[in-house]
Amino acid sequence: MRKYKVWFITLLLLTACTPQKQVLEDIELVGTVGYDYASKDLVEASAACPIVTGGSQQATLENVVFSAKAHTSKSIRQELQAQSPRPFGSGRIGVILFEDKLAQKGITKIIDSLQRDPSVGRNIFLAVTEGKTKDMLTKKYVVNDIVPVYLKKLIEQNINLTIPRTNFHHFNYSYYGNGSDPFMPLLAVSGKYIKITGLALFDHSKYVDHISFDDSIIFKFMYQDFRQGSHEFKMKNNRYLTLENLNSKVKYEYKDILGSPRLTMHIKITGKVNDAAGLSLYKPQDITKIEKTIKKELDQDAERLVKQFQEKQIDPLGIGDRARSKVRNFTFKEWDQKYPTMPVTVSSEINITQSGIVE
Amino acid sequence: MFGFSKNKAKKKKQQDSSAGASGGGDITFAELIKKCEQSHDFVTFKKGVDHPFTLYYYKAMVNPLVIHQILLPQLIQHTDVSLKKLEKLLSLESTVYTNDVQKIQNSILTGSIFICSEHEKGYGILVPAATAEKRTISIPETEFSVIGPKEAFVETIEVNMNMIRKRLPIPELQIKEMRIGKLSKTRVAILFIDGIANKENIETVTQRIEKIEYDHIIDSNYVLQMITDKQTSIFPQLINTERPDRVASVLAEGKIAVLVDGSPSALTGPTTITEFFSSFEDYFLSWHVASFFRLIRLFGVLFSVLSTPLYVAVLTFHYEIIPSDLLGTLIASRSGIPFPPIVEAIILELAIELLREAGARLPSKVGQTIGIVGGIVIGTAAVQAGLTSNVLLIIVALAALASFTTPVYQMSNTIRLLRFPLIIFAQFWGMLGVAICSALLLGHLLRLTSLGRPYLEPIFPLRLADFRDALFRLPFNKQTRRPEHLLTQDPNRLNKQRVNKKDDIDE
Amino acid sequence: MTLIQPHEKSLVSPYFAFYLIVSMQIGVGILGFQRYIAKSSGHDAWMTVMIAGVAIHALVWMCYSLLNNSGGDLVSIHEQLFGKWVGAVFSTLFFLYAVFLALTALRTYIEVIQVWMFPHINAWGIGFLLIFVAYYFVSGGFRIVTALSFFCVLIGTPIIFLKYFALKNSHFYNLLPLFDHSLMDYYAGTKAMTLNFLGFEMLLMYYPFIKNPASSHKWSQWGAFFTLCIYTLTALESFAYYSQGQLKHTIWATVTIWKIVEFPFIERFEYIGISMWLFVILPNIVISIWVATRIFKRVYTIKQKYSIFPIMLLLWIGCFIFKDRQFIDALNTYVSRIGYYLIFFYIPLLFIIQRIVLKVKGTKHAKI
């Protein structure tokens, strides 16, 4: 009998020290959070939360946006809480937005607090918006999805196509690591849509420069190996041609001769041409011609981009990181001095294998 | 506390009752007859007043044909023979000439006729004339198989033994018989194949059965619970089967079977946990199909045990885990439901148990209706009324379905019960609670034994050879050896070289 | 001296030495060791894992040599070499070490739970629950303890395959150039790596419980090799996945990698991973407690079923005392340091002393 009493009391004790519950429907799940510049040291945060209306039978998701201003991100949470019927949960954040004005001032504090929160995932996207994030989150769009879902899917599918691979982990990788600088997609509201307008480039924690959406894929060719996406190239006589990428590979050839570094990027693209706009595509010499033109244009564009980065002293491609892996006793102090003036050449190789199903 | 004195009182009572039941240890014949005559179905019969022979028997226990066609004709013809002579005249086997009162009592009670002569005081002949009503052999119900033999055990031990022996017509198949139960004096038979079965196992079973102290043994399940290794465990540690073919097959593997008179099922052991998830039909199907079904069943068990606890854990603590595409559906199905996930889960689980229990208690035709009414009408109504979420309803129904795939009835009950502690742990500590409860469960399973042999074999201790007939079933030509965990005296089933000899091409 | 031979029933097959070694060596350390080893030797630190691992192979060999020569366990070795009283003191120190090893595993796992899953949970509450689970296994005897370590490897190994998800986001050039650090850096890294490899020395106590124990040597070596592979793979993967600067900020590098794992039916794996890790942590605690009770039985002849309660109480009190990150870090550091001296100085020392003693005796008796 005594044994059972002991067990009973132990069980009671144990049930008393259980963790705090977070029942799914009793949590305000934040889908997207946006940070705006309010004043010199005030940040305004907007949290877009999907909310179910219409009961369990004809449930529809709706987007509700809470926003509040505060100095630190923890106190923002408190301010936001003051408006919400349920406690906020940050575990479902899919996209984090920063207003361009705020990003230019630096986002160290916000990143630091997001990084520490164990419930924030690493597979989530960061992006810079042209204009207030609050406006972007509250606006109605023609797309069927609610804004947080729309944003997530938008970035996700463009990462498959045009813009380079990026998420919170990659951001952290460059943000904390030496020898590379982070970048994010740049978003803007355009009529009844949200549009990716390019890439926002950071110098550590500050947004300093951007490249256009068209240039993003050139950046992507230099940044990673991938298998999708397409780009339009200008041919002679104002004709245009679209190259669809089937497989692209990039290799960095870094040489450090007597303290003067030099870099050559080898890009190898296998692709097909779909939209040739009147160019003949069945003669081998024509194809070689086209390949040559594309190569020339791509090399020029790529070198132009690298030059732009060097001028701004930013390294979104992670050239420094790659250089480190090639050189013994590498110091970033030296590298930072050499980087802006380092000669970089791009040498691409285009291989057109298909041209659609008709000749 | 007062527990001690209570126990003592109980013990005393037991002694009294046992004295009453088995009394007559040293009573005289006259006293015995006097005691028996108090019951109205006891017959004392004398053909005429001056006829020397008297018959004593229980009307309900003897076959009247024996009296009419064998005993009476002889008794009428020969009125002045000695008992010894009479015994020779009777065309019956195994009659006994005795004066042992104890023996007389036992025999009369199990259906013998006692013939007494006026000339030989105290002595008499015991004529076995027991009649037993038996049911015809029917098809197995709890262990039904689509193909294969359709015989199931019946309540008569002789018929059951016959069904086993005709499948194993060898002298090595040996039967040890004993009677247990103070009141019921039930016949219990231990079956094994001499030369294959491990001697230690036979010894264990015999000892445990001999040790049984109980007043009545009605069914083999009584014996199962009494000889099982750990009676506090929720897991069955011996298999209870109603298929004679299954018993014959496991006897050939080197296991031991126990038959109990009056019970339409046999016990087999030692067994391992994997055996509870193998249906005997697996051996009738091709090995690929059988292996696939076994894996399905295993998956079914895992699903059945874990799905509701995980639902509770995820919805109560870890909303982060839910996939994005499912999140909307889940929130929608949960919105407007007045109970927390745990209450919802327990209500639905209990409802399913209620349905199952109602279906099991009612006659089969009504039972089916209950299933439909419960499953469809109540389920849909509960969801529409917003009392439970439809996602959970699907999970619970599937989990119940999965638990029914377990071929052994006792095990499928165990599996349905197992999820309740898991649900409670999930409610308190989420995923971690599920892990902790699983760890405790693992610890429990590891401690279990079946007739002293490890229960989790072949997983622990790891015996790769025994996997050939555990989670999956390899073809018969690979089943060359008997299971290692049985420690059989003859580990080889067949000549491996002869079976697996490969002819050359075109030979 | 009296050598209490364990009962035939509680002996385990030699191949279980593999699981016992692996399950004891892999524990809470693997969830966040990358940061510590990278501190000194940066991206080359994966080599220090291999160096430490190779050293462990040698030490396992030494342990077997010690045990084979004495025919008993650590307590009997102590008694043979130092006499009854001094031997008892050394054995008691080893007992304390085992208790602290259990406490480190327990408290660090609770911290992982507190940081990643339930920030508000009481350490003593969940500690009590885990200690109870450990008790359930220890009280089952050595066979159950071995079985647990077997299941630990069975359940823990599939988690390695999750590294595939991180592969897609990895930069393998991070690992280059090779040998870019000084020897002292490697030494410091190796030293930091020791805590993770600790645990194999429990072999000194459970050795008599292995059937035909000398033949389990190869299994123990395979076990040490398996651990070495897992740690090396994890280190390589982490260094490719994180930039060095990022790794400095990441306390639980392995758990943070799990964040990237995504299945169609599971969005975030770390919650499941940490829960499943219970099965990997439990053998650490259980084997340590078992060893502690075993030492008590051998030295003071106190029954294991009694000595387990004060040990559990000690562990529970430990949950109260070590409250915050600094304390736990200090606990880890000190246990690591003690373990380092134990395996790299004490075991070789014992080995040498035994050799000398045997030589001296050998010349006396011509045959041992």
Coordinates of N, CA and C in Angstrom, one line a residue, chain A residues 79-176:
Chain A
E79 N 4.6 44.8 -27.5 CA 3.7 45.8 -28.0 C 2.7 45.1 -28.9
L80 N 3.2 44.1 -29.7 CA 2.3 43.4 -30.6 C 1.3 42.6 -29.8
Q81 N 1.8 42.0 -28.8 CA 0.9 41.2 -27.9 C -0.3 42.0 -27.4
A82 N 0.0 43.2 -27.2 CA -1.1 44.1 -26.6 C -2.3 44.2 -27.6
Q83 N -2.1 43.8 -28.8 CA -3.2 43.9 -29.8 C -3.9 42.5 -30.1
S84 N -3.2 41.5 -29.7 CA -3.6 40.1 -30.2 C -4.4 39.4 -29.1
P85 N -5.4 38.6 -29.6 CA -6.1 37.8 -28.6 C -5.4 36.6 -28.1
R86 N -4.3 36.2 -28.9 CA -3.6 35.0 -28.5 C -2.1 35.3 -28.5
P87 N -1.3 34.5 -27.8 CA 0.1 34.7 -27.8 C 0.7 34.4 -29.2
F88 N 1.7 35.2 -29.6 CA 2.4 35.0 -30.9 C 3.3 33.8 -30.8
G89 N 3.3 33.1 -31.9 CA 4.3 32.0 -32.0 C 5.1 32.2 -33.3
S90 N 6.5 32.2 -33.1 CA 7.3 32.5 -34.2 C 7.8 31.3 -35.0
G91 N 7.3 30.2 -34.6 CA 7.7 28.9 -35.2 C 7.3 28.7 -36.7
R92 N 6.3 29.5 -37.1 CA 5.9 29.3 -38.5 C 6.3 30.4 -39.4
I93 N 7.2 31.3 -39.0 CA 7.6 32.4 -39.8 C 8.2 31.8 -41.1
G94 N 7.7 32.3 -42.2 CA 8.2 31.8 -43.5 C 9.1 32.8 -44.2
V95 N 8.7 34.1 -44.0 CA 9.5 35.1 -44.7 C 9.7 36.3 -43.7
I96 N 10.9 36.8 -43.7 CA 11.1 38.0 -42.9 C 11.5 39.2 -43.9
L97 N 10.8 40.3 -43.7 CA 11.0 41.4 -44.7 C 11.6 42.6 -43.9
F98 N 12.5 43.3 -44.7 CA 13.1 44.5 -44.1 C 12.8 45.6 -45.1
E99 N 12.4 46.7 -44.6 CA 12.3 47.9 -45.4 C 13.6 48.4 -45.9
D100 N 13.7 48.9 -47.1 CA 15.1 49.2 -47.6 C 15.7 50.3 -46.8
K101 N 14.9 51.2 -46.3 CA 15.4 52.3 -45.5 C 16.0 51.8 -44.2
L102 N 15.4 50.8 -43.6 CA 15.9 50.2 -42.4 C 17.1 49.4 -42.7
A103 N 17.1 48.6 -43.8 CA 18.2 47.8 -44.1 C 19.4 48.6 -44.3
Q104 N 19.3 49.8 -44.9 CA 20.4 50.7 -45.1 C 21.1 51.1 -43.8
K105 N 20.3 51.1 -42.7 CA 20.8 51.5 -41.4 C 21.5 50.3 -40.7
G106 N 21.2 49.2 -41.2 CA 21.8 48.0 -40.5 C 20.7 47.2 -39.7
I107 N 20.8 45.9 -39.8 CA 19.8 45.0 -39.2 C 20.4 44.1 -38.2
T108 N 21.5 44.4 -37.6 CA 22.2 43.6 -36.7 C 21.4 43.1 -35.5
K109 N 20.7 44.1 -34.9 CA 19.9 43.7 -33.7 C 18.8 42.7 -34.0
I110 N 18.1 43.0 -35.1 CA 17.0 42.1 -35.4 C 17.5 40.7 -35.8
I111 N 18.5 40.6 -36.6 CA 19.1 39.3 -37.0 C 19.5 38.6 -35.7
D112 N 20.2 39.3 -34.8 CA 20.7 38.6 -33.6 C 19.5 38.0 -32.8
S113 N 18.5 38.7 -32.7 CA 17.4 38.2 -31.8 C 16.7 37.0 -32.6
L114 N 16.5 37.2 -33.9 CA 15.9 36.1 -34.6 C 16.8 34.8 -34.6
Q115 N 18.1 35.0 -34.6 CA 19.0 33.9 -34.6 C 18.9 33.1 -33.3
R116 N 18.7 33.8 -32.3 CA 18.7 33.2 -30.9 C 17.4 32.4 -30.7
D117 N 16.3 32.8 -31.4 CA 15.0 32.1 -31.1 C 15.0 30.7 -31.6
P118 N 15.0 29.7 -30.8 CA 15.1 28.3 -31.3 C 13.9 27.9 -32.2
S119 N 12.8 28.6 -32.1 CA 11.6 28.2 -32.9 C 11.6 28.8 -34.3
V120 N 12.6 29.7 -34.6 CA 12.7 30.2 -35.9 C 13.5 29.2 -36.8
G121 N 12.9 28.8 -37.9 CA 13.6 27.8 -38.7 C 14.8 28.4 -39.5
R122 N 15.4 27.5 -40.2 CA 16.6 28.0 -41.0 C 16.2 28.0 -42.5
N123 N 15.1 27.3 -42.8 CA 14.7 27.2 -44.2 C 13.8 28.3 -44.6
I124 N 13.9 29.5 -44.0 CA 13.0 30.6 -44.2 C 13.7 31.7 -45.0
F125 N 12.9 32.5 -45.6 CA 13.5 33.5 -46.5 C 13.6 34.9 -45.9
L126 N 14.6 35.6 -46.2 CA 14.7 37.0 -45.8 C 14.7 37.8 -47.1
A127 N 14.1 39.0 -47.0 CA 14.0 39.8 -48.2 C 13.9 41.3 -47.9
V128 N 14.4 42.1 -48.8 CA 14.3 43.6 -48.6 C 13.2 44.1 -49.5
T129 N 12.4 45.0 -49.0 CA 11.3 45.6 -49.8 C 11.6 47.0 -50.2
E130 N 11.1 47.4 -51.3 CA 11.2 48.8 -51.7 C 9.9 49.4 -51.2
G131 N 10.0 50.2 -50.2 CA 8.8 50.8 -49.5 C 8.5 50.0 -48.3
K132 N 7.5 50.5 -47.6 CA 7.1 50.0 -46.3 C 6.7 48.5 -46.4
T133 N 7.2 47.7 -45.5 CA 6.7 46.3 -45.5 C 5.3 46.2 -45.0
K134 N 4.9 47.2 -44.2 CA 3.5 47.2 -43.7 C 2.5 47.3 -44.8
D135 N 2.9 48.2 -45.7 CA 2.0 48.4 -46.9 C 1.9 47.1 -47.7
M136 N 3.1 46.5 -47.9 CA 3.1 45.3 -48.7 C 2.2 44.2 -48.0
L137 N 2.3 44.1 -46.7 CA 1.6 43.0 -46.0 C 0.1 43.3 -45.9
T138 N -0.3 44.5 -45.9 CA -1.7 44.8 -45.7 C -2.5 44.9 -47.0
K139 N -1.8 45.1 -48.1 CA -2.4 45.3 -49.4 C -3.1 44.0 -49.9
K140 N -4.2 44.1 -50.7 CA -4.8 43.0 -51.2 C -4.3 42.7 -52.6
Y141 N -4.1 41.4 -52.9 CA -3.5 41.1 -54.2 C -4.5 40.2 -55.0
V142 N -4.3 40.1 -56.3 CA -5.2 39.2 -57.0 C -5.0 37.7 -56.8
V143 N -3.8 37.4 -56.3 CA -3.5 36.0 -56.1 C -4.4 35.4 -55.1
N144 N -4.7 34.1 -55.3 CA -5.6 33.4 -54.4 C -5.1 33.2 -53.0
D145 N -3.7 33.1 -52.8 CA -3.2 32.8 -51.5 C -3.2 34.1 -50.7
I146 N -3.1 33.9 -49.3 CA -2.9 35.0 -48.5 C -1.5 35.5 -48.5
V147 N -1.2 36.7 -48.1 CA 0.1 37.3 -48.3 C 1.3 36.5 -47.8
P148 N 1.3 35.9 -46.6 CA 2.5 35.1 -46.1 C 2.7 34.0 -47.1
V149 N 1.7 33.3 -47.5 CA 1.9 32.1 -48.4 C 2.3 32.6 -49.7
Y150 N 1.7 33.6 -50.2 CA 2.1 34.2 -51.5 C 3.6 34.5 -51.5
L151 N 4.0 35.3 -50.5 CA 5.4 35.7 -50.4 C 6.4 34.5 -50.4
K152 N 6.0 33.5 -49.6 CA 6.9 32.3 -49.5 C 7.0 31.6 -50.8
K153 N 5.8 31.3 -51.4 CA 5.8 30.6 -52.7 C 6.6 31.4 -53.8
L154 N 6.3 32.7 -53.8 CA 7.0 33.5 -54.8 C 8.5 33.4 -54.7
I155 N 9.0 33.5 -53.5 CA 10.5 33.5 -53.4 C 11.0 32.1 -53.7
E156 N 10.2 31.1 -53.2 CA 10.6 29.7 -53.3 C 10.8 29.3 -54.8
Q157 N 9.8 29.7 -55.6 CA 9.8 29.2 -57.0 C 10.8 30.0 -57.8
N158 N 11.1 31.3 -57.4 CA 12.1 32.0 -58.1 C 13.5 31.6 -57.8
I159 N 13.7 31.0 -56.6 CA 15.0 30.5 -56.3 C 15.3 29.3 -57.1
N160 N 14.2 28.6 -57.5 CA 14.4 27.5 -58.4 C 14.8 27.9 -59.8
L161 N 14.4 29.2 -60.2 CA 14.6 29.6 -61.5 C 15.7 30.7 -61.6
T162 N 15.4 31.9 -61.2 CA 16.3 33.0 -61.5 C 17.2 33.5 -60.4
I163 N 16.7 33.5 -59.2 CA 17.6 34.1 -58.2 C 18.4 33.1 -57.5
P164 N 19.6 33.5 -57.0 CA 20.4 32.5 -56.4 C 19.9 32.0 -55.1
R165 N 20.4 30.8 -54.7 CA 19.9 30.1 -53.5 C 20.1 31.0 -52.3
T166 N 19.1 31.2 -51.5 CA 19.3 32.0 -50.3 C 18.2 31.6 -49.3
N167 N 18.6 31.5 -48.1 CA 17.6 31.4 -47.0 C 18.3 31.9 -45.7
F168 N 17.7 31.7 -44.6 CA 18.2 32.3 -43.3 C 19.6 31.7 -43.0
H169 N 19.7 30.4 -43.3 CA 21.0 29.7 -43.0 C 22.1 30.4 -43.9
H170 N 21.8 30.6 -45.2 CA 22.8 31.2 -46.1 C 23.2 32.6 -45.7
F171 N 22.1 33.3 -45.2 CA 22.4 34.6 -44.7 C 23.4 34.6 -43.6
N172 N 23.1 33.7 -42.6 CA 24.0 33.6 -41.4 C 25.4 33.2 -41.8
Y173 N 25.4 32.3 -42.8 CA 26.7 31.8 -43.3 C 27.6 33.0 -43.7
S174 N 27.1 33.9 -44.5 CA 27.8 35.0 -45.0 C 27.9 36.1 -43.9
Y175 N 26.9 36.3 -43.2 CA 26.8 37.3 -42.2 C 27.8 37.2 -41.1
Y176 N 28.0 36.0 -40.6 CA 28.9 35.7 -39.5 C 30.3 35.3 -40.1

